[in-house]
Short mmCIF file of C-alpha atoms in Angstrom, two decimals:
data_model
loop_
_atom_site.label_atom_id
_atom_site.label_comp_id
_atom_site.label_asym_id
_atom_site.label_seq_id
_atom_site.Cartn_x
_atom_site.Cartn_y
_atom_site.Cartn_z
CA MET A 15 -28.75 85.59 -81.03
CA ASN A 16 -27.47 83.31 -78.69
CA THR A 17 -30.51 83.79 -76.57
CA VAL A 18 -33.15 82.96 -79.20
CA TRP A 19 -31.15 79.77 -80.63
CA MET A 20 -30.68 78.13 -77.01
CA THR A 21 -34.20 79.31 -75.79
CA VAL A 22 -35.33 77.14 -79.18
CA ALA A 23 -33.16 74.09 -78.55
CA ALA A 24 -34.29 73.75 -74.84
CA TYR A 25 -37.75 73.89 -76.36
CA LEU A 26 -36.87 71.01 -78.93
CA ILE A 27 -35.38 69.09 -76.39
CA GLY A 28 -38.22 69.29 -74.17
CA SER A 29 -40.54 68.14 -76.74
CA ILE A 30 -39.13 64.95 -76.94
CA SER A 31 -42.02 62.76 -75.01
CA PHE A 32 -40.27 59.81 -73.33
CA ALA A 33 -43.46 58.55 -72.22
CA VAL A 34 -44.47 57.87 -75.81
CA VAL A 35 -41.16 56.83 -76.96
CA MET A 36 -40.44 54.10 -73.85
CA SER A 37 -44.16 52.69 -74.57
CA LYS A 38 -43.05 51.99 -77.91
CA LEU A 39 -40.04 50.22 -77.10
CA PHE A 40 -41.71 48.65 -74.53
CA GLY A 41 -44.41 47.50 -76.65
CA ILE A 42 -47.15 48.89 -74.24
CA ALA A 43 -50.24 50.73 -75.15
CA ASP A 44 -49.91 54.68 -75.67
CA PRO A 45 -50.22 56.68 -72.56
CA ARG A 46 -52.34 58.91 -74.21
CA THR A 47 -54.96 56.50 -74.56
CA TYR A 48 -55.72 55.15 -71.07
CA GLY A 49 -55.71 56.24 -67.48
CA SER A 50 -55.39 60.18 -67.44
CA LYS A 51 -54.10 60.37 -70.96
CA ASN A 52 -51.40 62.08 -69.93
CA PRO A 53 -48.05 61.12 -71.34
CA GLY A 54 -45.93 60.76 -67.98
CA ALA A 55 -44.58 58.21 -65.60
CA THR A 56 -47.39 58.07 -63.39
CA ASN A 57 -49.70 57.02 -66.10
CA VAL A 58 -47.08 54.88 -67.86
CA LEU A 59 -46.95 53.01 -64.61
CA ARG A 60 -50.86 52.28 -64.72
CA SER A 61 -49.58 50.15 -67.77
CA GLY A 62 -48.22 47.87 -64.94
CA ASN A 63 -44.81 48.07 -66.97
CA LYS A 64 -42.68 49.42 -63.97
CA GLY A 65 -39.69 49.27 -66.78
CA ALA A 66 -41.14 51.67 -68.81
CA ALA A 67 -42.43 54.26 -66.21
CA ILE A 68 -38.70 54.16 -64.60
CA MET A 69 -37.58 54.92 -68.15
CA THR A 70 -39.47 57.87 -68.57
CA LEU A 71 -38.90 59.38 -65.52
CA VAL A 72 -35.28 59.34 -65.99
CA GLY A 73 -35.67 60.38 -69.56
CA ASP A 74 -38.00 63.39 -68.62
CA GLY A 75 -35.85 64.34 -65.94
CA ALA A 76 -32.79 63.91 -67.53
CA LYS A 77 -34.08 66.41 -70.66
CA GLY A 78 -34.92 69.11 -68.06
CA TRP A 79 -31.40 68.99 -66.40
CA LEU A 80 -29.60 68.86 -69.64
CA ALA A 81 -31.19 71.82 -70.65
CA VAL A 82 -30.19 74.13 -67.87
CA TRP A 83 -27.01 72.55 -67.59
CA LEU A 84 -25.84 73.25 -71.07
CA ALA A 85 -27.10 77.00 -70.50
CA MET A 86 -25.06 77.19 -67.52
CA ARG A 87 -21.84 75.27 -68.16
CA TYR A 88 -21.53 77.34 -71.61
CA GLN A 89 -22.85 80.41 -70.01
CA ASP A 90 -19.79 82.43 -70.40
CA GLN A 91 -18.34 81.49 -73.55
CA LEU A 92 -21.65 82.04 -75.06
CA GLN A 93 -21.83 85.15 -72.86
CA ILE A 94 -25.47 84.91 -71.81
CA GLY A 95 -26.90 85.98 -68.60
CA ASP A 96 -29.20 84.80 -66.04
CA ALA A 97 -31.96 85.89 -67.85
CA THR A 98 -30.78 83.51 -70.59
CA ILE A 99 -30.57 80.70 -68.41
CA ALA A 100 -34.10 81.37 -67.03
CA LEU A 101 -35.56 81.25 -70.36
CA VAL A 102 -34.02 77.86 -70.88
CA ALA A 103 -35.28 76.52 -67.85
CA ILE A 104 -39.02 77.88 -69.13
CA ALA A 105 -38.39 76.69 -72.70
CA VAL A 106 -37.65 72.92 -71.77
CA PHE A 107 -40.62 72.94 -69.71
CA LEU A 108 -42.84 74.23 -72.49
CA GLY A 109 -41.91 71.66 -74.43
CA HIS A 110 -42.75 68.91 -72.39
CA LEU A 111 -45.99 70.60 -71.66
CA TRP A 112 -46.73 71.05 -75.61
CA PRO A 113 -44.27 69.10 -77.62
CA VAL A 114 -43.90 70.22 -81.29
CA PHE A 115 -43.25 66.67 -82.06
CA PHE A 116 -46.38 65.05 -80.84
CA ARG A 117 -48.90 67.60 -82.04
CA PHE A 118 -48.54 69.60 -79.05
CA VAL A 119 -50.29 66.88 -76.63
CA GLY A 120 -47.63 66.62 -73.82
CA GLY A 121 -47.39 65.58 -69.82
CA LYS A 122 -47.82 67.32 -66.93
CA GLY A 123 -43.99 68.17 -66.25
CA VAL A 124 -43.19 66.93 -62.84
CA ALA A 125 -39.85 65.35 -64.08
CA THR A 126 -39.07 67.58 -66.39
CA ALA A 127 -39.51 70.32 -63.55
CA LEU A 128 -37.35 68.63 -61.29
CA GLY A 129 -34.82 67.96 -63.73
CA VAL A 130 -34.71 71.74 -64.49
CA LEU A 131 -34.66 72.24 -60.56
CA LEU A 132 -31.40 69.97 -60.33
CA GLY A 133 -29.99 71.43 -63.23
CA LEU A 134 -30.37 75.01 -61.48
CA ASN A 135 -28.65 73.83 -58.14
CA PRO A 136 -28.82 70.07 -56.96
CA TRP A 137 -29.83 71.24 -53.37
CA LEU A 138 -32.74 72.89 -55.06
CA GLY A 139 -33.63 69.73 -56.62
CA LEU A 140 -32.91 67.75 -53.54
CA ALA A 141 -35.45 69.69 -51.35
CA THR A 142 -38.21 69.61 -53.62
CA LEU A 143 -37.62 66.04 -54.14
CA VAL A 144 -37.74 65.10 -50.69
CA THR A 145 -41.37 67.27 -50.51
CA TRP A 146 -42.54 65.18 -52.93
CA LEU A 147 -41.57 61.86 -52.03
CA ALA A 148 -42.66 62.96 -48.39
CA VAL A 149 -46.39 63.88 -49.44
CA ALA A 150 -46.35 61.07 -52.08
CA PHE A 151 -45.20 58.57 -49.25
CA ALA A 152 -47.93 59.72 -47.25
CA PHE A 153 -51.01 60.18 -49.17
CA ARG A 154 -50.49 57.75 -52.32
CA TYR A 155 -51.47 60.74 -54.89
CA SER A 156 -48.73 61.87 -57.52
CA SER A 157 -50.65 64.85 -58.11
CA LEU A 158 -50.88 65.87 -54.61
CA ALA A 159 -47.14 65.67 -54.33
CA ALA A 160 -46.49 67.42 -57.21
CA LEU A 161 -48.66 70.16 -56.20
CA VAL A 162 -47.04 70.71 -52.59
CA ALA A 163 -43.58 70.70 -54.14
CA ALA A 164 -44.89 73.30 -56.83
CA VAL A 165 -45.70 75.47 -53.99
CA PHE A 166 -42.45 74.99 -51.86
CA ALA A 167 -40.14 74.98 -54.63
CA PRO A 168 -39.91 79.09 -55.25
CA PHE A 169 -39.83 79.20 -51.53
CA TYR A 170 -36.70 76.78 -51.48
CA TYR A 171 -35.45 78.81 -54.45
CA GLY A 172 -35.62 82.59 -52.56
CA LEU A 173 -34.33 80.72 -49.58
CA LEU A 174 -31.35 79.59 -50.92
CA PHE A 175 -30.13 82.41 -53.51
CA GLY A 176 -32.67 85.25 -52.86
CA VAL A 177 -34.43 86.91 -55.84
CA GLU A 178 -32.83 86.11 -59.31
CA PRO A 179 -33.84 85.60 -62.74
CA GLN A 180 -34.29 81.89 -62.01
CA LEU A 181 -36.53 82.79 -59.43
CA PHE A 182 -39.12 83.64 -61.86
CA ALA A 183 -38.51 80.79 -64.22
CA VAL A 184 -39.52 78.46 -61.00
CA PHE A 185 -42.62 80.68 -60.25
CA VAL A 186 -43.45 80.19 -63.80
CA MET A 187 -42.91 76.59 -64.09
CA SER A 188 -44.80 76.12 -60.47
CA ALA A 189 -47.64 77.93 -61.85
CA LEU A 190 -48.22 76.19 -64.85
CA LEU A 191 -47.36 72.78 -63.39
CA ALA A 192 -50.53 73.81 -60.94
CA PHE A 193 -52.64 74.82 -64.18
CA ARG A 194 -51.82 71.57 -65.66
CA HIS A 195 -53.34 69.53 -62.74
CA SER A 196 -56.75 71.56 -62.64
CA LYS A 197 -58.26 68.36 -63.43
CA ASN A 198 -56.52 66.86 -60.64
CA ILE A 199 -57.43 69.29 -58.15
CA SER A 200 -60.92 68.75 -58.83
CA ASN A 201 -60.79 64.62 -58.41
CA LEU A 202 -59.11 65.04 -55.15
CA LEU A 203 -61.68 67.23 -53.89
CA ALA A 204 -64.04 64.84 -54.98
CA GLY A 205 -62.17 61.74 -53.92
CA LYS A 206 -62.01 60.33 -57.52
CA GLU A 207 -58.46 60.75 -57.93
CA SER A 208 -56.09 57.68 -58.60
CA ARG A 209 -53.82 56.46 -56.16
CA ILE A 210 -49.94 55.82 -57.10
CA GLY A 211 -49.27 52.22 -58.48
CA SER A 212 -53.62 51.66 -59.37
CA LYS A 213 -53.43 50.13 -62.91
CA SER A 214 -55.73 51.48 -65.69
CA LYS A 215 -58.33 48.96 -67.18
CA ASP A 216 -58.02 50.23 -70.54
CA ALA A 217 -54.14 50.07 -70.59
CA VAL A 218 -54.57 46.28 -69.69
CA LYS A 219 -57.65 45.83 -72.43
CA ALA A 220 -55.08 47.72 -74.48
CA LYS A 221 -52.13 45.42 -74.00
CA LYS A 222 -53.91 42.44 -74.74
CA LYS A 223 -55.17 43.25 -78.28
#
């Protein structure tokens, strides 16, 4: 029973879309209406409001970390195993991708996945973050950085901890993240992908109205 309610709770936590919440708080256009139409930090940044983008990044990452941290913190008291922690990790990530509070229209999961990895182990999260930063700094494509980091995350986990239930969760998140970036992959191959920091004309117009 503990596994069921913890998994549901994790999904509900993940369903909080900080991109939408912060956009409303900062008085900027809904990120689902401009740019990539993705409710995530990168698209919020296209509005030109760095503060909203930073808060979105922190919020989306924090919810992934919190769900996993709580499961691991109370693992003994609730008598749950590593398999439950893996389910919690997947559930909070799924909540971000398909949030029940926002008609199942969610983001691509980069920040939330990083939060989950940090919750599983700080070194795992740090290694993945460094990978993302290195690719993003070199090529200025958030999507490319996310895809490369997604490929390396399971490798890092296996290297650090071997084959455990949480490794399955990392594999699932990596596969879903790649799936959610399918359009970005096409844009990258066609040379049409937007670079980090580029503003969306739609967001600027929406802000003026």
